[in-house]
Short mmCIF file of C-alpha atoms in Angstrom, two decimals:
data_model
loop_
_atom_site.label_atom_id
_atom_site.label_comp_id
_atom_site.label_asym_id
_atom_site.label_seq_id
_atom_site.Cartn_x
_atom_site.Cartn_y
_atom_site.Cartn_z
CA UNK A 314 21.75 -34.10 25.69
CA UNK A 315 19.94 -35.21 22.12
CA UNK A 316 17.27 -33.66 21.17
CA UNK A 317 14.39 -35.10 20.66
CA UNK A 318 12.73 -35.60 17.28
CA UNK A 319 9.51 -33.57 18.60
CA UNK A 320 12.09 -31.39 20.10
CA UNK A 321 13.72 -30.38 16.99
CA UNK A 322 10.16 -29.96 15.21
CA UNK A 323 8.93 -27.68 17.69
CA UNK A 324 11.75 -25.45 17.57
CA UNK A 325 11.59 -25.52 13.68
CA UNK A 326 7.72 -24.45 14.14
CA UNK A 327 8.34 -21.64 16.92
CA UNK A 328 11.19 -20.53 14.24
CA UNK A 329 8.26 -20.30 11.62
CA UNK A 330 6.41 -18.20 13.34
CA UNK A 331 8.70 -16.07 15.12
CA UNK A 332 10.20 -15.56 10.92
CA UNK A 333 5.94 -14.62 10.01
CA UNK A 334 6.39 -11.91 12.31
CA UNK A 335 10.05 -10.51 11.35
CA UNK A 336 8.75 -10.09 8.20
CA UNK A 337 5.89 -7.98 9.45
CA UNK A 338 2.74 -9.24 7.34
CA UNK A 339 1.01 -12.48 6.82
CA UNK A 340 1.36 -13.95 2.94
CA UNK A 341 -2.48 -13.35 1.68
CA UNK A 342 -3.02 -11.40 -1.05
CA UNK A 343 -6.00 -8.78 -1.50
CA UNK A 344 -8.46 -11.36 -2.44
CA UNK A 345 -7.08 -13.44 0.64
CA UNK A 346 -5.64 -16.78 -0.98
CA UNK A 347 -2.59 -17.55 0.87
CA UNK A 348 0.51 -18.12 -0.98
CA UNK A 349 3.78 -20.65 0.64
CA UNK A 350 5.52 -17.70 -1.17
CA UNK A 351 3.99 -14.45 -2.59
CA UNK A 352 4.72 -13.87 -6.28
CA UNK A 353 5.46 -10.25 -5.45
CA UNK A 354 7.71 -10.87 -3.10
CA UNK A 355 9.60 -14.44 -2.44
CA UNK A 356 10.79 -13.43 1.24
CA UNK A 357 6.95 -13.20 2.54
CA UNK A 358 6.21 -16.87 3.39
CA UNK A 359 2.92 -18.07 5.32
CA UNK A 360 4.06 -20.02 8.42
CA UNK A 361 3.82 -23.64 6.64
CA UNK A 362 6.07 -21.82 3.48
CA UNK A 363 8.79 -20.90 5.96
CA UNK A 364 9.20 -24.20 6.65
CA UNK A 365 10.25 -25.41 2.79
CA UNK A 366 12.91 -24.96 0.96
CA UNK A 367 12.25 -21.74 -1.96
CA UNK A 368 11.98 -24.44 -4.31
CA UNK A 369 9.34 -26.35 -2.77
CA UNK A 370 7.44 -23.62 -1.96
CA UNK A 371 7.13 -22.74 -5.77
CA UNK A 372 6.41 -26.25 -6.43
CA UNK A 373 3.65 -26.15 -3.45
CA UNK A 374 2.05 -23.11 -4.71
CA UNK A 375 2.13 -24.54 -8.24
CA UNK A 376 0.20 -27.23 -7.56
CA UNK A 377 -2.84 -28.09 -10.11
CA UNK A 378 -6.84 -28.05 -8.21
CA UNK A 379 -5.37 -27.66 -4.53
CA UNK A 380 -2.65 -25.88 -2.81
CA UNK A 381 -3.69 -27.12 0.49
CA UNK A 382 -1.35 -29.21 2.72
CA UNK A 383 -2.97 -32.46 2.85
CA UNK A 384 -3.35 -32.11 -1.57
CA UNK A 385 0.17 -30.62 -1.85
CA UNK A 386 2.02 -33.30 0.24
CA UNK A 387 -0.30 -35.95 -1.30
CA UNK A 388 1.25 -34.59 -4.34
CA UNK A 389 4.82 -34.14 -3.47
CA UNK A 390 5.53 -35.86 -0.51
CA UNK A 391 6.94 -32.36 1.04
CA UNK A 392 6.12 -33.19 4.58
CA UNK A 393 6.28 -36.19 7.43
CA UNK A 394 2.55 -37.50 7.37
CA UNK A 395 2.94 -37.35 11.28
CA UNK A 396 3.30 -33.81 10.87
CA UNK A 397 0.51 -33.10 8.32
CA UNK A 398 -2.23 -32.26 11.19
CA UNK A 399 0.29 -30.36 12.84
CA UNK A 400 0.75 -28.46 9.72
CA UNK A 401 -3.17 -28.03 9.24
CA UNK A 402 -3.63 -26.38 12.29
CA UNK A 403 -0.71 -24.14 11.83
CA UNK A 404 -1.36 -22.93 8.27
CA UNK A 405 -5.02 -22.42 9.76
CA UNK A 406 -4.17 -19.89 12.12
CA UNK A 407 -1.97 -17.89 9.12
CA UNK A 408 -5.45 -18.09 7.13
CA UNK A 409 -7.85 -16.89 9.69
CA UNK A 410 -6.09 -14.74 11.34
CA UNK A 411 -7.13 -10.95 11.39
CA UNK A 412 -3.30 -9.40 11.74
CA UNK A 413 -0.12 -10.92 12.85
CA UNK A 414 -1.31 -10.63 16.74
CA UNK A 415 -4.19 -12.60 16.29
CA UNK A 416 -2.05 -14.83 13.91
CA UNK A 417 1.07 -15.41 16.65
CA UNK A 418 -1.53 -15.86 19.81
CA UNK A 419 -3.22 -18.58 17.65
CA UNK A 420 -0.05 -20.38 16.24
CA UNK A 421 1.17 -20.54 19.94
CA UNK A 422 -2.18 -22.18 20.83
CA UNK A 423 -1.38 -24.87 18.29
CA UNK A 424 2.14 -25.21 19.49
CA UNK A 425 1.35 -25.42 22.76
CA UNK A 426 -1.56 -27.88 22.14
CA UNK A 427 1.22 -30.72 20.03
CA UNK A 428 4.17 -29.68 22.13
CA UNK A 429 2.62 -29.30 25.84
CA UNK A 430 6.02 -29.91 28.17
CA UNK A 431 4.09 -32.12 30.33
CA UNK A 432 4.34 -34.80 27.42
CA UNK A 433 7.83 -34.56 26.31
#
């Protein structure tokens, strides 16, 4: 069996999240900006940052006026542009959420909304 190209995103998205939670905190600092990689620590990603390579995410979190996703791939071309809404929603539920609970139940929403095995 091949794998599917949605296939192989999805599992490189439930990855992401299951490697937010390993490394027990979300990457927001006090003032809660989100970093692709925390200056204090490179190994705490947010969900979108676990996804890049470490060198992208410096370059991502470098980026001059906007580190969002749609700026930083309009940028640097870091992403599919199939997969920047994708990516929007995901890097949404790192941003709003509360704790990592509230963060995983959400990121499952959004994996369940582009993924839904019904389609695939």
């Amino acid at each position: 069996m091949r794998l599917t190209r949605n296939q192989v995103v999805r599992n490189q998205v439930v990855d992401a999240i299951e490697a937010v939670m390993a490394q027990g905190c979300l990457s927001i600092n006090e003032q809660g900006s989100c970093y692709y990689e925390r200056p204090d620590n490179p190994n705490i990603n947010c969900v979108v940052g676990k996804l890049l390579t470490p060198e992208q995410r410096k370059v991502a979190d470098a980026t001059k006026s906007d580190t969002g996703i749609e700026w930083v791939n309009h940028e640097h071309g870091l992403f599919d542009e199939e997969d920047v809404p994708l990516l929007m929603e995901l890097q949404s539920a790192h941003d709003l959420a509360k704790d990592l609970d509230h963060f995983e139940k959400e990121a499952k929403r959004v994996v369940n909304r582009y993924f839904d095995e019904s389609t695939n």
